[in-house]
PDB file of C-alpha atoms in Angstrom:
ATOM      1  CA  MET R   1       0.000   0.000   0.000  1.00 71.00           C
ATOM      2  CA  ARG R   2       1.375   3.370  -0.992  1.00 79.00           C
ATOM      3  CA  LEU R   3       0.842   6.312   1.336  1.00 81.00           C
ATOM      4  CA  MET R   4      -0.114   9.617  -0.194  1.00 83.00           C
ATOM      5  CA  ALA R   5       1.148  12.921   1.138  1.00 90.00           C
ATOM      6  CA  SER R   6      -1.355  15.062   2.971  1.00 92.00           C
ATOM      7  CA  ILE R   7      -1.573  18.671   4.033  1.00 94.00           C
ATOM      8  CA  ASN R   8      -3.469  20.220   6.906  1.00 95.00           C
ATOM      9  CA  LYS R   9      -2.848  23.967   6.575  1.00 96.00           C
ATOM     10  CA  VAL R  10      -5.073  26.920   7.406  1.00 95.00           C
ATOM     11  CA  ILE R  11      -4.347  30.569   6.628  1.00 96.00           C
ATOM     12  CA  LEU R  12      -6.704  33.238   7.929  1.00 96.00           C
ATOM     13  CA  ILE R  13      -6.752  37.018   7.932  1.00 96.00           C
ATOM     14  CA  GLY R  14      -9.536  38.383  10.058  1.00 95.00           C
ATOM     15  CA  ASN R  15     -10.648  40.454  13.029  1.00 95.00           C
ATOM     16  CA  LEU R  16     -10.997  39.378  16.645  1.00 95.00           C
ATOM     17  CA  GLY R  17     -14.577  39.202  17.866  1.00 94.00           C
ATOM     18  CA  ARG R  18     -13.578  39.566  21.521  1.00 94.00           C
ATOM     19  CA  ASP R  19     -10.449  39.901  23.625  1.00 95.00           C
ATOM     20  CA  PRO R  20      -8.334  36.717  23.715  1.00 95.00           C
ATOM     21  CA  GLU R  21      -8.662  34.450  26.739  1.00 95.00           C
ATOM     22  CA  VAL R  22      -5.336  33.265  28.184  1.00 95.00           C
ATOM     23  CA  ARG R  23      -5.192  30.497  30.767  1.00 95.00           C
ATOM     24  CA  TYR R  24      -2.395  28.310  32.097  1.00 95.00           C
ATOM     25  CA  THR R  25      -2.176  24.537  32.371  1.00 94.00           C
ATOM     26  CA  ALA R  26      -1.194  22.799  35.611  1.00 94.00           C
ATOM     27  CA  ASN R  27       2.432  22.681  34.439  1.00 93.00           C
ATOM     28  CA  GLY R  28       2.464  26.428  33.628  1.00 93.00           C
ATOM     29  CA  ALA R  29       2.056  26.345  29.824  1.00 94.00           C
ATOM     30  CA  ALA R  30       0.042  29.248  28.385  1.00 95.00           C
ATOM     31  CA  VAL R  31      -3.038  28.505  26.240  1.00 95.00           C
ATOM     32  CA  CYS R  32      -4.861  31.304  24.413  1.00 96.00           C
ATOM     33  CA  SER R  33      -8.297  30.972  22.804  1.00 96.00           C
ATOM     34  CA  LEU R  34      -9.680  33.535  20.415  1.00 95.00           C
ATOM     35  CA  ARG R  35     -12.498  33.967  17.921  1.00 96.00           C
ATOM     36  CA  LEU R  36     -11.550  35.314  14.512  1.00 96.00           C
ATOM     37  CA  ALA R  37     -14.082  36.568  11.955  1.00 96.00           C
ATOM     38  CA  THR R  38     -13.453  36.386   8.218  1.00 96.00           C
ATOM     39  CA  THR R  39     -15.871  38.047   5.809  1.00 95.00           C
ATOM     40  CA  ARG R  40     -16.582  37.195   2.196  1.00 94.00           C
ATOM     41  CA  ASN R  41     -18.213  39.786  -0.085  1.00 94.00           C
ATOM     42  CA  TRP R  42     -19.764  39.186  -3.496  1.00 92.00           C
ATOM     43  CA  LYS R  43     -22.398  40.528  -5.845  1.00 93.00           C
ATOM     44  CA  ASP R  44     -25.527  38.415  -6.399  1.00 91.00           C
ATOM     45  CA  ARG R  45     -25.794  37.420 -10.077  1.00 91.00           C
ATOM     46  CA  ASN R  46     -29.572  37.664 -10.217  1.00 92.00           C
ATOM     47  CA  SER R  47     -30.335  40.789  -8.184  1.00 92.00           C
ATOM     48  CA  GLY R  48     -26.995  42.609  -8.443  1.00 90.00           C
ATOM     49  CA  GLU R  49     -27.200  43.155  -4.686  1.00 93.00           C
ATOM     50  CA  ARG R  50     -24.000  43.210  -2.609  1.00 95.00           C
ATOM     51  CA  MET R  51     -23.885  40.152  -0.362  1.00 93.00           C
ATOM     52  CA  GLU R  52     -21.764  39.476   2.710  1.00 94.00           C
ATOM     53  CA  GLU R  53     -21.073  36.330   4.708  1.00 95.00           C
ATOM     54  CA  THR R  54     -19.091  36.236   7.958  1.00 95.00           C
ATOM     55  CA  GLU R  55     -17.513  33.027   9.205  1.00 95.00           C
ATOM     56  CA  TRP R  56     -16.311  32.657  12.812  1.00 96.00           C
ATOM     57  CA  HIS R  57     -13.226  30.573  13.562  1.00 95.00           C
ATOM     58  CA  SER R  58     -12.026  29.210  16.905  1.00 95.00           C
ATOM     59  CA  VAL R  59      -8.241  29.573  17.197  1.00 96.00           C
ATOM     60  CA  VAL R  60      -5.949  28.160  19.892  1.00 96.00           C
ATOM     61  CA  LEU R  61      -2.359  29.286  20.496  1.00 96.00           C
ATOM     62  CA  TYR R  62       0.144  27.719  22.884  1.00 95.00           C
ATOM     63  CA  ASP R  63       3.168  28.712  24.970  1.00 94.00           C
ATOM     64  CA  ARG R  64       4.929  31.990  24.116  1.00 93.00           C
ATOM     65  CA  LEU R  65       2.672  32.576  21.104  1.00 94.00           C
ATOM     66  CA  ALA R  66      -0.316  32.432  23.470  1.00 94.00           C
ATOM     67  CA  GLU R  67       1.283  34.989  25.788  1.00 94.00           C
ATOM     68  CA  ILE R  68       1.996  37.367  22.891  1.00 93.00           C
ATOM     69  CA  ALA R  69      -1.580  37.056  21.619  1.00 93.00           C
ATOM     70  CA  GLY R  70      -2.956  37.722  25.089  1.00 93.00           C
ATOM     71  CA  GLU R  71      -0.769  40.792  25.507  1.00 92.00           C
ATOM     72  CA  TYR R  72      -1.155  42.468  22.103  1.00 92.00           C
ATOM     73  CA  LEU R  73      -4.415  41.298  20.546  1.00 93.00           C
ATOM     74  CA  LYS R  74      -7.661  43.041  21.427  1.00 93.00           C
ATOM     75  CA  LYS R  75     -11.256  42.876  20.198  1.00 94.00           C
ATOM     76  CA  GLY R  76     -11.524  44.266  16.649  1.00 93.00           C
ATOM     77  CA  ARG R  77      -7.790  43.939  15.933  1.00 93.00           C
ATOM     78  CA  SER R  78      -6.751  42.406  12.581  1.00 94.00           C
ATOM     79  CA  CYS R  79      -4.346  39.512  12.509  1.00 93.00           C
ATOM     80  CA  TYR R  80      -2.948  36.832  10.247  1.00 96.00           C
ATOM     81  CA  ILE R  81      -3.049  33.265  11.570  1.00 95.00           C
ATOM     82  CA  GLU R  82      -1.354  30.216  10.128  1.00 96.00           C
ATOM     83  CA  GLY R  83      -1.937  26.766  11.553  1.00 96.00           C
ATOM     84  CA  ARG R  84      -3.740  23.456  11.207  1.00 96.00           C
ATOM     85  CA  LEU R  85      -7.235  22.099  11.806  1.00 96.00           C
ATOM     86  CA  LYS R  86      -7.781  19.917  14.843  1.00 96.00           C
ATOM     87  CA  THR R  87     -11.011  18.285  16.015  1.00 94.00           C
ATOM     88  CA  ARG R  88     -11.414  17.540  19.726  1.00 91.00           C
ATOM     89  CA  LYS R  89     -13.957  15.243  21.333  1.00 92.00           C
ATOM     90  CA  TRP R  90     -15.454  16.223  24.696  1.00 89.00           C
ATOM     91  CA  GLN R  91     -18.523  15.500  26.791  1.00 92.00           C
ATOM     92  CA  ASP R  92     -21.191  18.027  27.734  1.00 92.00           C
ATOM     93  CA  LYS R  93     -22.796  18.215  31.184  1.00 93.00           C
ATOM     94  CA  ASP R  94     -25.344  15.546  30.170  1.00 94.00           C
ATOM     95  CA  GLY R  95     -22.592  13.111  29.149  1.00 92.00           C
ATOM     96  CA  HIS R  96     -23.182  13.448  25.389  1.00 93.00           C
ATOM     97  CA  ASP R  97     -20.165  13.359  23.098  1.00 94.00           C
ATOM     98  CA  ARG R  98     -19.482  16.693  21.406  1.00 93.00           C
ATOM     99  CA  TYR R  99     -16.900  17.669  18.828  1.00 94.00           C
ATOM    100  CA  THR R 100     -15.143  20.978  18.333  1.00 92.00           C
ATOM    101  CA  THR R 101     -13.008  21.830  15.317  1.00 94.00           C
ATOM    102  CA  GLU R 102     -10.489  24.599  15.859  1.00 95.00           C
ATOM    103  CA  ILE R 103      -7.361  26.030  14.312  1.00 96.00           C
ATOM    104  CA  VAL R 104      -4.160  25.320  16.224  1.00 96.00           C
ATOM    105  CA  ALA R 105      -1.971  28.272  15.271  1.00 96.00           C
ATOM    106  CA  ASP R 106       1.757  27.903  14.687  1.00 94.00           C
ATOM    107  CA  SER R 107       2.331  31.490  13.633  1.00 94.00           C
ATOM    108  CA  MET R 108       0.608  34.813  14.021  1.00 93.00           C
ATOM    109  CA  GLN R 109       1.172  38.236  12.517  1.00 91.00           C
ATOM    110  CA  LEU R 110      -0.371  41.374  13.925  1.00 90.00           C
ATOM    111  CA  LEU R 111      -1.854  43.512  11.165  1.00 89.00           C
ATOM    112  CA  GLY R 112      -2.653  47.191  11.084  1.00 79.00           C
ATOM    113  CA  GLY R 113      -0.748  49.969  12.746  1.00 65.00           C
ATOM    114  CA  ARG R 114      -0.237  50.771  16.366  1.00 58.00           C
ATOM    115  CA  ASP R 115      -3.016  53.339  16.015  1.00 54.00           C
ATOM    116  CA  SER R 116      -5.421  50.406  16.114  1.00 50.00           C
ATOM    117  CA  MET R 117      -3.944  49.736  19.576  1.00 50.00           C
ATOM    118  CA  GLY R 118      -3.614  53.372  20.615  1.00 42.00           C
ATOM    119  CA  GLY R 119      -0.089  54.066  19.251  1.00 40.00           C
ATOM    120  CA  GLY R 120       0.911  55.788  16.032  1.00 37.00           C
ATOM    121  CA  ASP R 121       2.708  53.528  13.525  1.00 36.00           C
ATOM    122  CA  GLU R 122       0.777  53.188  10.266  1.00 35.00           C
ATOM    123  CA  ALA R 123       2.977  50.604   8.535  1.00 36.00           C
ATOM    124  CA  GLY R 124       2.561  47.660  10.891  1.00 40.00           C
ATOM    125  CA  SER R 125       3.196  46.609  14.426  1.00 40.00           C
ATOM    126  CA  SER R 126       6.605  45.504  15.579  1.00 37.00           C
ATOM    127  CA  TYR R 127       5.207  43.544  18.515  1.00 39.00           C
ATOM    128  CA  GLY R 128       5.939  39.866  18.654  1.00 39.00           C
ATOM    129  CA  GLY R 129       9.454  39.775  17.229  1.00 37.00           C
ATOM    130  CA  GLY R 130       9.591  37.068  14.600  1.00 36.00           C
ATOM    131  CA  TYR R 131      13.324  37.161  13.954  1.00 27.00           C
ATOM    132  CA  GLY R 132      14.653  33.628  14.196  1.00 28.00           C
ATOM    133  CA  GLY R 133      11.694  32.426  16.245  1.00 35.00           C
ATOM    134  CA  GLY R 134      12.243  35.007  18.980  1.00 36.00           C
ATOM    135  CA  ALA R 135       9.290  36.648  20.609  1.00 37.00           C
ATOM    136  CA  GLU R 136      10.601  39.967  21.885  1.00 36.00           C
ATOM    137  CA  ALA R 137       9.439  43.336  20.585  1.00 35.00           C
ATOM    138  CA  ALA R 138      11.715  44.986  18.043  1.00 34.00           C
ATOM    139  CA  PRO R 139      11.279  48.735  18.521  1.00 34.00           C
ATOM    140  CA  SER R 140      14.202  49.562  16.214  1.00 35.00           C
ATOM    141  CA  ARG R 141      12.258  48.170  13.236  1.00 36.00           C
ATOM    142  CA  PRO R 142       8.813  49.815  13.457  1.00 38.00           C
ATOM    143  CA  ALA R 143       7.927  49.488   9.749  1.00 39.00           C
ATOM    144  CA  ARG R 144       8.359  45.708   9.676  1.00 42.00           C
ATOM    145  CA  PRO R 145       5.236  43.662  10.528  1.00 45.00           C
ATOM    146  CA  ALA R 146       5.534  41.277  13.445  1.00 49.00           C
ATOM    147  CA  VAL R 147       5.568  37.535  13.082  1.00 52.00           C
ATOM    148  CA  ALA R 148       5.336  35.555  16.264  1.00 53.00           C
ATOM    149  CA  ARG R 149       6.304  31.909  16.200  1.00 53.00           C
ATOM    150  CA  PRO R 150       6.573  29.427  19.047  1.00 51.00           C
ATOM    151  CA  ALA R 151       9.942  29.577  20.747  1.00 48.00           C
ATOM    152  CA  PRO R 152      12.318  26.764  19.764  1.00 45.00           C
ATOM    153  CA  ALA R 153      13.656  24.348  22.364  1.00 44.00           C
ATOM    154  CA  MET R 154      16.990  26.184  22.383  1.00 44.00           C
ATOM    155  CA  ALA R 155      17.413  29.924  22.492  1.00 44.00           C
ATOM    156  CA  ALA R 156      17.626  31.412  18.987  1.00 46.00           C
ATOM    157  CA  PRO R 157      20.599  33.628  18.153  1.00 47.00           C
ATOM    158  CA  ALA R 158      19.976  37.348  18.105  1.00 47.00           C
ATOM    159  CA  PRO R 159      19.271  38.819  14.655  1.00 49.00           C
ATOM    160  CA  VAL R 160      22.315  40.165  12.865  1.00 47.00           C
ATOM    161  CA  ALA R 161      22.129  43.877  12.121  1.00 47.00           C
ATOM    162  CA  ARG R 162      22.616  44.791   8.474  1.00 47.00           C
ATOM    163  CA  PRO R 163      25.538  47.187   7.868  1.00 48.00           C
ATOM    164  CA  ALA R 164      24.547  50.702   6.803  1.00 50.00           C
ATOM    165  CA  SER R 165      26.224  50.198   3.422  1.00 50.00           C
ATOM    166  CA  ALA R 166      24.190  47.094   2.518  1.00 49.00           C
ATOM    167  CA  PRO R 167      22.001  47.464  -0.587  1.00 50.00           C
ATOM    168  CA  LYS R 168      18.291  48.030  -0.049  1.00 52.00           C
ATOM    169  CA  PRO R 169      16.073  45.022  -0.782  1.00 52.00           C
ATOM    170  CA  ALA R 170      14.132  45.006  -4.055  1.00 50.00           C
ATOM    171  CA  THR R 171      10.738  46.656  -3.659  1.00 52.00           C
ATOM    172  CA  SER R 172       9.202  45.694  -7.014  1.00 52.00           C
ATOM    173  CA  PHE R 173       9.697  43.204  -9.827  1.00 51.00           C
ATOM    174  CA  ASP R 174      11.577  45.846 -11.835  1.00 54.00           C
ATOM    175  CA  ASP R 175      14.150  46.160  -9.037  1.00 53.00           C
ATOM    176  CA  MET R 176      14.839  42.423  -8.855  1.00 52.00           C
ATOM    177  CA  ASP R 177      17.846  40.752 -10.383  1.00 52.00           C
ATOM    178  CA  ASP R 178      16.739  38.538 -13.286  1.00 51.00           C
ATOM    179  CA  ASP R 179      19.749  36.227 -13.497  1.00 52.00           C
ATOM    180  CA  ILE R 180      17.645  33.247 -12.466  1.00 52.00           C
ATOM    181  CA  PRO R 181      19.475  30.022 -13.424  1.00 52.00           C
ATOM    182  CA  PHE R 182      16.349  28.122 -14.528  1.00 43.00           C
TER     183      PHE R 182
END
């Protein structure tokens, strides 16, 4: 029997419907639960009327990623979530089996500027680090969006600062080098 490859990947960009809920397990690990809304807009073919459909997603984050989400995410805030689907079985108070499908996030990016949190950076938030799996804020890079990833088992090396004379990265296709070998 030949096994086929499989993928369980979810990517969402949406807004929080309420403040995240952070709790801690008996061994001290952080767990954060949040509800993320995604909205689809389209025009009805028959009536020409604008239609809208909102889908609510349950998202769970663990460890340092959970702590970052609890600290920086607030109701209404936009964020990017990447993770996988997981279905849990549990029993209600009457003993009936229930199932919950949720997204277990492995990365998160805060979207929007600090003004959506009360600050004043319009390009993107620097909260959450994201350099080499670290999770510390990077105030010296305010224009770079944050990417928070779970901390690795070992401490990640600090990011290397680029020398002032280094060339600027390409900002459009016209600026890119086209000496691609294939």
